Short mmCIF file of C-alpha atoms in Angstrom, two decimals:
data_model
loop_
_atom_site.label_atom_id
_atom_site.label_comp_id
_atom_site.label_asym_id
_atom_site.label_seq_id
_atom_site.Cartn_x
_atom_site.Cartn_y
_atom_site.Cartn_z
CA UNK A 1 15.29 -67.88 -36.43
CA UNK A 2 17.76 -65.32 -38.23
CA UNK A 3 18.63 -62.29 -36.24
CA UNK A 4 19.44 -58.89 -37.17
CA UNK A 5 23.39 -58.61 -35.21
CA UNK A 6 21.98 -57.58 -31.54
CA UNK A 7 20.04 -61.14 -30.30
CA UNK A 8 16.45 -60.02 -31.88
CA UNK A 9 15.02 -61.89 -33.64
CA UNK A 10 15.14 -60.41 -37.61
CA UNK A 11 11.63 -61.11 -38.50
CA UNK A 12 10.04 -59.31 -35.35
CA UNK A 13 12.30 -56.43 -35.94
CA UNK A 14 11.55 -55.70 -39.18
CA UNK A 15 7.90 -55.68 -38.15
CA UNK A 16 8.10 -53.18 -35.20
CA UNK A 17 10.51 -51.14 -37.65
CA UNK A 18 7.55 -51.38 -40.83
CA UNK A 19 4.62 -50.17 -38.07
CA UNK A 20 7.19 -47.49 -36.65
CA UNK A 21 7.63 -46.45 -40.49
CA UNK A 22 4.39 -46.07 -41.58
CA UNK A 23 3.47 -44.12 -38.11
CA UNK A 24 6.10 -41.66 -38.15
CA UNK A 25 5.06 -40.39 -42.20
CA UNK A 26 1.30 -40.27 -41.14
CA UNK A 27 2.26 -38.18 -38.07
CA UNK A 28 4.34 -35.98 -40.41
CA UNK A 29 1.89 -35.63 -43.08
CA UNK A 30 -0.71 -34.83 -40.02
CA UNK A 31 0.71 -31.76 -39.11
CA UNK A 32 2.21 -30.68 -42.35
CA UNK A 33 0.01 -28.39 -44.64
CA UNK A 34 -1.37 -29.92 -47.90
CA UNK A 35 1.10 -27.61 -49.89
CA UNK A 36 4.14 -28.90 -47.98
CA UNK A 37 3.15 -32.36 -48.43
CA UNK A 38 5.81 -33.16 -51.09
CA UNK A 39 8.41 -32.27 -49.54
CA UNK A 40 7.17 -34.33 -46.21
CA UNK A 41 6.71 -36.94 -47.95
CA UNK A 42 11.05 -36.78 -49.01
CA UNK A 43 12.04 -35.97 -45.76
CA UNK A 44 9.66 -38.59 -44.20
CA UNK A 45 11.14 -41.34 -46.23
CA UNK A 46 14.61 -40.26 -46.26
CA UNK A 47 14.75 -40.42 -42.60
CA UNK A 48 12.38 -43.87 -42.77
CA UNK A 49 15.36 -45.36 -45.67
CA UNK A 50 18.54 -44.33 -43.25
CA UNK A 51 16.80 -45.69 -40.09
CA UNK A 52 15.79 -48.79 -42.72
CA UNK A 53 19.85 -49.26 -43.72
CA UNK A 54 21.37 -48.50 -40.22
CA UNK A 55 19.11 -51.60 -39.03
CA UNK A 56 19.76 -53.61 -42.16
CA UNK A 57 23.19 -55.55 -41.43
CA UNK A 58 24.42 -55.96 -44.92
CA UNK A 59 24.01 -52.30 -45.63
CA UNK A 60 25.39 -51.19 -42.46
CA UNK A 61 28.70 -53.50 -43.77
CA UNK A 62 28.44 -51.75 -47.14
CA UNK A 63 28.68 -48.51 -45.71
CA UNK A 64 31.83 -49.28 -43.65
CA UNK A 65 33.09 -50.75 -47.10
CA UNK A 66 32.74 -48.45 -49.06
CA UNK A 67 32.94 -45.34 -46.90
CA UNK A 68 34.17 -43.26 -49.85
CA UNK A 69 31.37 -43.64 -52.17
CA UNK A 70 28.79 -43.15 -49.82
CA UNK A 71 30.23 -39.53 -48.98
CA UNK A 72 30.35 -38.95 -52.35
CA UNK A 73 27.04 -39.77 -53.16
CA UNK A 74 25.60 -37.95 -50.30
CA UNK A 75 27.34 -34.61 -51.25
CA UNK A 76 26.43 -35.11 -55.18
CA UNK A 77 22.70 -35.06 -53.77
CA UNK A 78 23.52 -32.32 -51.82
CA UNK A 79 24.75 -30.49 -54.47
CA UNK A 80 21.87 -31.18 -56.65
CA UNK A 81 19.26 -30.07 -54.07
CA UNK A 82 22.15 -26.20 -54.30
CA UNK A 83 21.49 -26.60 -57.84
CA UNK A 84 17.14 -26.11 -57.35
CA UNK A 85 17.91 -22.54 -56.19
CA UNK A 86 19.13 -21.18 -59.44
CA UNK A 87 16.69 -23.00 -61.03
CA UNK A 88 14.08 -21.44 -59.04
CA UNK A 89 15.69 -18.08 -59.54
CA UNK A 90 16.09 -18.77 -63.69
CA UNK A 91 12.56 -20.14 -64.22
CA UNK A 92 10.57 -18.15 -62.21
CA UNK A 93 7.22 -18.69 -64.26
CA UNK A 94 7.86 -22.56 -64.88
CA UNK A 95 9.41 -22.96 -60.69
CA UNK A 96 7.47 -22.10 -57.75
CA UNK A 97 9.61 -21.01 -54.96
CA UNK A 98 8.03 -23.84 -52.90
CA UNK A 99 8.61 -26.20 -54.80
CA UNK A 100 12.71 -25.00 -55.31
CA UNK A 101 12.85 -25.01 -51.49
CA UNK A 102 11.14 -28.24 -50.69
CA UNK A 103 13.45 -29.81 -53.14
CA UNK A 104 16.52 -28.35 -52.19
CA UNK A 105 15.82 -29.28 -48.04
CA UNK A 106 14.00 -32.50 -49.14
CA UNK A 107 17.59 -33.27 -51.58
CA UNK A 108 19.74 -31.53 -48.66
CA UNK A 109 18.56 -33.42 -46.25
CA UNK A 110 18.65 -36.99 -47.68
CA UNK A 111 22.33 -36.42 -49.09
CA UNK A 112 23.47 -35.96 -44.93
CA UNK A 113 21.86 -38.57 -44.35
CA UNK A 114 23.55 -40.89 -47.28
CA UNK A 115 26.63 -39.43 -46.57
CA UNK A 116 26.72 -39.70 -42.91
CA UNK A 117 25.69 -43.28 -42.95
CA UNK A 118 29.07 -44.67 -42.71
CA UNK A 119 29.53 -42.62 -39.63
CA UNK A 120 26.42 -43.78 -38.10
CA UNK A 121 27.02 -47.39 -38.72
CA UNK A 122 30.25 -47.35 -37.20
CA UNK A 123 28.59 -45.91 -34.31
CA UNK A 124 25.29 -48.06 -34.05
CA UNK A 125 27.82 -51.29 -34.14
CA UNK A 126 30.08 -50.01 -31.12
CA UNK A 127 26.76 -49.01 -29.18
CA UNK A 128 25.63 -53.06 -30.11
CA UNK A 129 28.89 -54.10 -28.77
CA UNK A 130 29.32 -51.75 -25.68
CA UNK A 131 25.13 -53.11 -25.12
CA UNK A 132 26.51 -56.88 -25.13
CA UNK A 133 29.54 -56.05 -22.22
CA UNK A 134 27.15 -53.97 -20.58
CA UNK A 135 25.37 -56.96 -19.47
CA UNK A 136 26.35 -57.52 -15.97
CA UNK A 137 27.12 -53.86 -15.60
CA UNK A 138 25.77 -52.41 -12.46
CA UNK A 139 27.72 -48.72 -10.70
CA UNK A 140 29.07 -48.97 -7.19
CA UNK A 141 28.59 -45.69 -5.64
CA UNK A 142 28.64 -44.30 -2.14
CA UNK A 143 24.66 -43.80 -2.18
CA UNK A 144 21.74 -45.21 -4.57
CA UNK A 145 21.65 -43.48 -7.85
CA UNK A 146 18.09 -41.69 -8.07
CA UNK A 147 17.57 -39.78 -11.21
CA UNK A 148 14.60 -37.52 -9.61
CA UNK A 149 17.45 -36.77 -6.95
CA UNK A 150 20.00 -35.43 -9.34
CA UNK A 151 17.48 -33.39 -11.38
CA UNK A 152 16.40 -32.01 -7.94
CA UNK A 153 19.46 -31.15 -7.17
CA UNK A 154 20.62 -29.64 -10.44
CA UNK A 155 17.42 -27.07 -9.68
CA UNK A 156 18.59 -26.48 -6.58
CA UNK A 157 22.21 -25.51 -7.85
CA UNK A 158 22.08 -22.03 -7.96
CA UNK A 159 21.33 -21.97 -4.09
CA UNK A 160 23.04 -24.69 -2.82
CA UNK A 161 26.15 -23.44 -5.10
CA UNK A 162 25.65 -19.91 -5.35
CA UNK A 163 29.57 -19.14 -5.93
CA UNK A 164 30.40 -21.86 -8.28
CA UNK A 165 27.25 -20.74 -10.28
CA UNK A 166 27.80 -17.14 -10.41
CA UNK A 167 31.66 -17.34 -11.22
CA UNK A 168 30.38 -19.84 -14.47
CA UNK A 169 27.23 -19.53 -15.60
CA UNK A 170 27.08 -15.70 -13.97
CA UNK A 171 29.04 -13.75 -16.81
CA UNK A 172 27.63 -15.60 -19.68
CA UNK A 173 24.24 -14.65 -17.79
CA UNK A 174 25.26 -10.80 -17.48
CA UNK A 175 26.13 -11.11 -21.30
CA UNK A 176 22.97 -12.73 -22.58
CA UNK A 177 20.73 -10.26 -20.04
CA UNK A 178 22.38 -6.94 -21.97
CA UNK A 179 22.03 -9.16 -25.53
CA UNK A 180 17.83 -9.09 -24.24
CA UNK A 181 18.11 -5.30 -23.12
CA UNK A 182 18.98 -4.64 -26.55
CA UNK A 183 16.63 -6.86 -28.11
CA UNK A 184 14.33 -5.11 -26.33
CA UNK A 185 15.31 -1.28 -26.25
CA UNK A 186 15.30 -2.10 -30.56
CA UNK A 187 11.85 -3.99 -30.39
CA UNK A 188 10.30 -0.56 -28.62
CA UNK A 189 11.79 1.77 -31.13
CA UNK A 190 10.58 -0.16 -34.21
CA UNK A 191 7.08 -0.46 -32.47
CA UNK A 192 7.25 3.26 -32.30
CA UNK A 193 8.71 3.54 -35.93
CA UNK A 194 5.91 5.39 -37.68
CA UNK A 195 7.41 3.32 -41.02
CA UNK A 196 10.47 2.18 -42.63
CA UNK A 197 11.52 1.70 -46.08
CA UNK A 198 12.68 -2.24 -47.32
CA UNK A 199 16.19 -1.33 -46.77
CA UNK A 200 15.66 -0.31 -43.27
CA UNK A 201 13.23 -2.98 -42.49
CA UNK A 202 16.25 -5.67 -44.06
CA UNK A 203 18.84 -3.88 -41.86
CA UNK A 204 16.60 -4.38 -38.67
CA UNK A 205 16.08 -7.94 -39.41
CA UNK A 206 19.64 -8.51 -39.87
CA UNK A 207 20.49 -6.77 -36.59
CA UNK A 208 17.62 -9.09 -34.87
CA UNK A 209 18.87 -12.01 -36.24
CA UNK A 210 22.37 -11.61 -35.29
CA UNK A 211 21.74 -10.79 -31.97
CA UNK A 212 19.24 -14.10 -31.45
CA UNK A 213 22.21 -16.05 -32.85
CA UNK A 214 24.39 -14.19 -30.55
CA UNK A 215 22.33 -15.28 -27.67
CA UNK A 216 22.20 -19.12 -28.57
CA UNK A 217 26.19 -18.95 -28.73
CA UNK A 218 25.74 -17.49 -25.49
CA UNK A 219 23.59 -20.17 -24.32
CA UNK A 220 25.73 -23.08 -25.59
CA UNK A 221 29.04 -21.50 -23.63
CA UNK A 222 27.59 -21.54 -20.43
CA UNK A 223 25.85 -24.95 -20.68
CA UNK A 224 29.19 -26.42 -21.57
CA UNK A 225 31.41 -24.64 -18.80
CA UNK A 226 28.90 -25.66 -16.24
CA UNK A 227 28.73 -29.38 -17.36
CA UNK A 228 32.48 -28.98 -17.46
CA UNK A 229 32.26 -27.95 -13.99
CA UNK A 230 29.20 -30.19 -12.62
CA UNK A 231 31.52 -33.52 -14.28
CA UNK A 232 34.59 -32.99 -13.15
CA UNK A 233 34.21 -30.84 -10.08
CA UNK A 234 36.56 -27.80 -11.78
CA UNK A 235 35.88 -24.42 -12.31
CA UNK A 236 36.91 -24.03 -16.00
CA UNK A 237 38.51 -20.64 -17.16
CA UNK A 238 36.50 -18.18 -18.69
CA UNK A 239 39.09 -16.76 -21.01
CA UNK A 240 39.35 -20.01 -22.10
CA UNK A 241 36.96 -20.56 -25.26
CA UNK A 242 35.64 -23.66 -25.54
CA UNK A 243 35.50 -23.79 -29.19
CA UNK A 244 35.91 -27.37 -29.89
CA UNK A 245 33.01 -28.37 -27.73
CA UNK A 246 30.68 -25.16 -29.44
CA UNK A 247 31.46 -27.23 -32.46
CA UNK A 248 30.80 -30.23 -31.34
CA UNK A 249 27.42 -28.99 -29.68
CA UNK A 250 26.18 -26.86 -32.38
CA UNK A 251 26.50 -29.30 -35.28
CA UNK A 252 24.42 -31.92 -33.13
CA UNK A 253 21.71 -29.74 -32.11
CA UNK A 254 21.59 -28.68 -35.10
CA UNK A 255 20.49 -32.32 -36.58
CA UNK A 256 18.00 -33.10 -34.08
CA UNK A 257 16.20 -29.12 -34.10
CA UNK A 258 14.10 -30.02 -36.70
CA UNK A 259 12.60 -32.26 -34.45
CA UNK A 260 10.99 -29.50 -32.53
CA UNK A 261 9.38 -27.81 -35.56
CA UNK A 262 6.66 -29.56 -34.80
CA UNK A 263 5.92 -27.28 -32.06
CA UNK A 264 5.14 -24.29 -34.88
CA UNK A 265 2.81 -26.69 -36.78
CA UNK A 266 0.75 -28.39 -34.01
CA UNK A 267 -0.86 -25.56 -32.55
CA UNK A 268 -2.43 -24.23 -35.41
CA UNK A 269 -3.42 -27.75 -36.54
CA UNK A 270 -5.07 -28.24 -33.78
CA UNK A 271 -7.09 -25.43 -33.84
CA UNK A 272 -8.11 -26.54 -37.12
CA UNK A 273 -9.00 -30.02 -36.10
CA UNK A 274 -10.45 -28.19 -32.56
CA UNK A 275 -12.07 -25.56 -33.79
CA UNK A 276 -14.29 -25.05 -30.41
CA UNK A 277 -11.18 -25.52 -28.15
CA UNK A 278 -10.02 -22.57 -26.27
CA UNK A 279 -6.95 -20.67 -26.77
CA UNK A 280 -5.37 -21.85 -23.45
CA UNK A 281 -6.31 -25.37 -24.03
CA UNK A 282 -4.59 -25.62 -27.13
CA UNK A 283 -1.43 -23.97 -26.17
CA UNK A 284 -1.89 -26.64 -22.93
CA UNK A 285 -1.79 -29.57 -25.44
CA UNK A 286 1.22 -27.57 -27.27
CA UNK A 287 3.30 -27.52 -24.51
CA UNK A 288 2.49 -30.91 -23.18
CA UNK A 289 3.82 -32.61 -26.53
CA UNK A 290 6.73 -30.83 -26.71
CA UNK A 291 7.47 -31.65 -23.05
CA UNK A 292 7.46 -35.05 -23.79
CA UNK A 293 10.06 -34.91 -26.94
CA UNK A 294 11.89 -33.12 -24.53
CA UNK A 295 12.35 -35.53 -22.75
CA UNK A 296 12.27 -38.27 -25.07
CA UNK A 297 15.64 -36.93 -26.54
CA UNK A 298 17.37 -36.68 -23.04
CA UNK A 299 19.74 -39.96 -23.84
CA UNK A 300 20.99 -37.77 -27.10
CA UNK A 301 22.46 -34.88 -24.48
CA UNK A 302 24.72 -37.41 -22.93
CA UNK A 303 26.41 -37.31 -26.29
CA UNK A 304 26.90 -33.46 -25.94
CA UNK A 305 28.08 -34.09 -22.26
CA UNK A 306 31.11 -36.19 -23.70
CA UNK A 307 32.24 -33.82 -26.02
CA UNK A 308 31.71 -30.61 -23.34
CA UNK A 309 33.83 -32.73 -21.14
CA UNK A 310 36.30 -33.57 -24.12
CA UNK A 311 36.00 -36.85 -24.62
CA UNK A 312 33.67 -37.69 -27.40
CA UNK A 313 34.73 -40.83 -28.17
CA UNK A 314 33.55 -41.91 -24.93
CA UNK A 315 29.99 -41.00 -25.98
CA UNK A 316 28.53 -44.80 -26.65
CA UNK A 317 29.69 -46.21 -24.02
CA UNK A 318 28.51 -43.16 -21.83
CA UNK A 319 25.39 -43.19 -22.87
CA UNK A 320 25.07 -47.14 -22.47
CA UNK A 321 25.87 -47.16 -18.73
CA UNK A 322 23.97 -44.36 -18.08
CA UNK A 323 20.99 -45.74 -19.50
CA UNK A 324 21.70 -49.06 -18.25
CA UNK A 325 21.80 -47.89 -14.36
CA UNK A 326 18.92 -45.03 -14.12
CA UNK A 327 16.32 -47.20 -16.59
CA UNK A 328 13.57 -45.21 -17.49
CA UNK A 329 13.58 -43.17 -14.13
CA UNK A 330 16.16 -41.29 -16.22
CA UNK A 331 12.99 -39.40 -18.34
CA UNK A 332 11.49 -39.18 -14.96
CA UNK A 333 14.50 -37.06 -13.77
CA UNK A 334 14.22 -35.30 -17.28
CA UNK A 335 11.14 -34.36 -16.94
CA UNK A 336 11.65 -32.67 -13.18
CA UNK A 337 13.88 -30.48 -14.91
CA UNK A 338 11.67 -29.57 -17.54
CA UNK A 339 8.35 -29.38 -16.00
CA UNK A 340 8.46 -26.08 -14.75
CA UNK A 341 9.64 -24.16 -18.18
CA UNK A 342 7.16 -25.39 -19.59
CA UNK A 343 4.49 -24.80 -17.54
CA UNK A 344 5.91 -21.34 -16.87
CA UNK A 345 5.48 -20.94 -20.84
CA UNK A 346 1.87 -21.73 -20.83
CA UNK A 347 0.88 -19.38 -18.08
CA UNK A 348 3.13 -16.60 -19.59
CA UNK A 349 1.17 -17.06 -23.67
CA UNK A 350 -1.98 -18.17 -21.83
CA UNK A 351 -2.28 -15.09 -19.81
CA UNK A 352 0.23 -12.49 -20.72
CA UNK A 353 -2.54 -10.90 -23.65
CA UNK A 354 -3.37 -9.24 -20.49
CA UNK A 355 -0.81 -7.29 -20.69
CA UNK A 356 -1.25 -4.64 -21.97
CA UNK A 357 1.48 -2.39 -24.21
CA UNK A 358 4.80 -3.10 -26.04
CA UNK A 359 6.28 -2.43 -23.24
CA UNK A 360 4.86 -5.40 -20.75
CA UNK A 361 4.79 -7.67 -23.44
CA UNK A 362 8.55 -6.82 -24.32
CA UNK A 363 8.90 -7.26 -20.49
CA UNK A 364 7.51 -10.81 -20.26
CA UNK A 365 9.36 -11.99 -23.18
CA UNK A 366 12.41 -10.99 -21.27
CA UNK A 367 11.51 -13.00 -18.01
CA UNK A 368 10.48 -15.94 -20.59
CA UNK A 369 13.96 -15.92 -21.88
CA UNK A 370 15.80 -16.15 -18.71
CA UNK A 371 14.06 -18.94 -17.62
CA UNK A 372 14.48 -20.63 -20.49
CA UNK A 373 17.90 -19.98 -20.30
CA UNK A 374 18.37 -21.39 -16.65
CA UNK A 375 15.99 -24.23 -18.15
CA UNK A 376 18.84 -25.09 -20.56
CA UNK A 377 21.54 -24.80 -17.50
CA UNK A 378 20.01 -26.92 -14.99
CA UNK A 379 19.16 -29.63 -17.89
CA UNK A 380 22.44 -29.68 -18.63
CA UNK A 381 23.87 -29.54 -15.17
CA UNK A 382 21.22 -32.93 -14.38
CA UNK A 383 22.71 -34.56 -17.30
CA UNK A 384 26.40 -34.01 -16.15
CA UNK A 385 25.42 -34.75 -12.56
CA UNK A 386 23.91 -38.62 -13.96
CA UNK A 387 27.53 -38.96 -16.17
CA UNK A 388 29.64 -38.01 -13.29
CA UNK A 389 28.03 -40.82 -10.87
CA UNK A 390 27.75 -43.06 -13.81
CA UNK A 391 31.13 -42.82 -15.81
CA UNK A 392 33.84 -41.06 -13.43
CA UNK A 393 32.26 -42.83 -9.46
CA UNK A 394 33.89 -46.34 -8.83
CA UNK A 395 32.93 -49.01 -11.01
CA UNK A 396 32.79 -52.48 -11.05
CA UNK A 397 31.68 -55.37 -13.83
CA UNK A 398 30.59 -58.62 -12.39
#
């Protein structure tokens, strides 16, 4: 029977790949409004047609051929979904501004994936190869590898390691905490605004959404010093930027966010489809499936850990052995981590209405944001804890 490059048989494949298909657009049209169904539908079978060719040998070859013209192709799309906007802007009458959007993110969206094909395919055949020598792979370390363990442990970091943690993570901590006190002192004195003109109101918005962007950066410096520091055992200099890695991180993240958008749609499609739920309960089920993508995606951050630690390249092959020695206790682990966030994050929008005031709600939105920014830390720190035992401890093939 013909395979598909990887042992499978091509037939069976293609099957689990057509049922996979046809599951993932119902899901997205499920919790996409009726208005935003077009452009679903594009970005639903865009992602189903570059999933299609990176498991399709002879268009994985074509785009390591012809790496040129694919590029090209992609960023002509790209450019035609820029071209929507004027459009939009021209033909106001003739042009919804819904329908410019969704065509410029559907036609956005499906030229990176065109054009980044090549890239992909050169990476889905080394992960094939580094899968067939990882066959006899097995890591010889000076105790058993146990993923709910390490994520223990990376909890437990700030205690166990309280000088290492404040001397990495603790300035990028002080910075974020004033970045919230002045989220927060500018929250209260809009609240108390009596009103403000459109100009103003832009300004404001602005201001808010420089400092949130502020705070990711923020966010993403610390989580790469500290996996610097949980991998290779060094305290890396603060002065010392990392700005390749931010790169490298931000780009990446910024391809799989979209992912958790579903988290703004689900809730309020399932109080549609629930309509005699309870507030609580819904949030519950919220939180629950957003856990799970969580950690569903925690192979991806393995990726990020190579390039924090400088070594990107090394990223396929990390990701293989890691994999290959924890198994699936390696969502288990995940899920330690995350647990906690995001049952902290039900209580706080389950029963923080009870506060009452700007002022305690401004105040609980602070506490959320600190854990969520440990969250990210000690996620992070349990992924680079799993690569150091995995990639840098003694190994052995036999």
């Amino acid at each position: 029977m013909p395979n598909d490059g990887t042992g499978k048989p091509l037939i069976r494949r293609l099957v689990t790949y057509a049922i996979a298909a046809v599951a993932f657009v119902a899901i997205m049209l499920g919790f996409s409004p009726r208005a935003q169904w077009p452009q679903t539908v594009a970005i639903a079978l865009g992602t189903v047609a570059l999933l299609g060719g990176l498991l399709a040998p002879p268009v994985r070859r074509a785009a390591l051929q012809r790496r040129r013209a694919f590029i090209w192709t992609g960023v002509a799309i790209i450019v035609l979904g820029v071209g929507a906007i004027p459009i939009g802007l021209a033909y106001p009458s003739a042009v919804s501004a819904d329908v410019c959007a969704g065509t410029f993110v559907a036609l956005f969206l499906v030229g990176f994936m065109v054009a980044g094909l090549p890239q992909m395919s050169m990476n889905l055949e080394r992960a094939n190869q580094v899968q067939k020598s990882l066959g006899t792979y097995r890591i010889v370390a000076d105790r058993p590898l146990n993923p709910a363990t390490e994520a223990v442990e990376a909890l437990r970091a700030p205690v166990d390691q309280p000088g290492p943690f404040i001397r990495v993570v603790g300035p990028w901590l002080a910075a974020f905490c004033a970045l919230l006190t002045v989220l927060a002192i500018l929250d209260l004195s809009t609240a108390k605004a009596a009103s403000m003109d459109r100009s103003q109101a832009m300004t404001v918005l602005l201001v808010f959404l420089g400092l949130i962007l502020a705070g990711l950066l923020i966010l993403l410096l610390a989580a790469i010093q500290w996996t610097r520091f949980v991998g290779t055992g060094q305290e890396p200099a603060l002065a010392r930027v990392p700005g390749r890695a931010l790169w490298g991180w931000t780009w990446r993240l910024f391809i799989f966010a979209w992912i958790f958008r579903f988290g703004d749609k689900m809730e309020p499609w399932l109080r549609q489809h629930l309509p005699s739920a309870e507030h609580w309960e819904l949030h519950a089920l919220t939180e629950a499936v957003l856990l799970c993508l969580s950690v569903l995606v925690t192979p991806f951050a393995i990726s990020l850990t190579s390039v924090a630690l400088g070594d990107p390249g090394r990223a396929i092959e990390a990701r293989g052995k890691i994999v290959r020695a924890t198994g699936r206790k390696i969502y288990v682990g995940a899920a330690i981590v995350l647990a906690p966030y995001f049952l902290i994050s039900w209580a706080l929008d389950t029963f923080g209405d009870q506060a009452k005031g700007t002022a305690a709600h401004t105040a609980l939105g602070y506490v959320y944001l600190i854990i969520w920014f440990l969250t990210v830390i000690a996620f992070f720190g349990y992924i680079a804890r799993l690569y150091a035992r995995v990639v840098a401890a003694t190994e052995r093939l036999s």
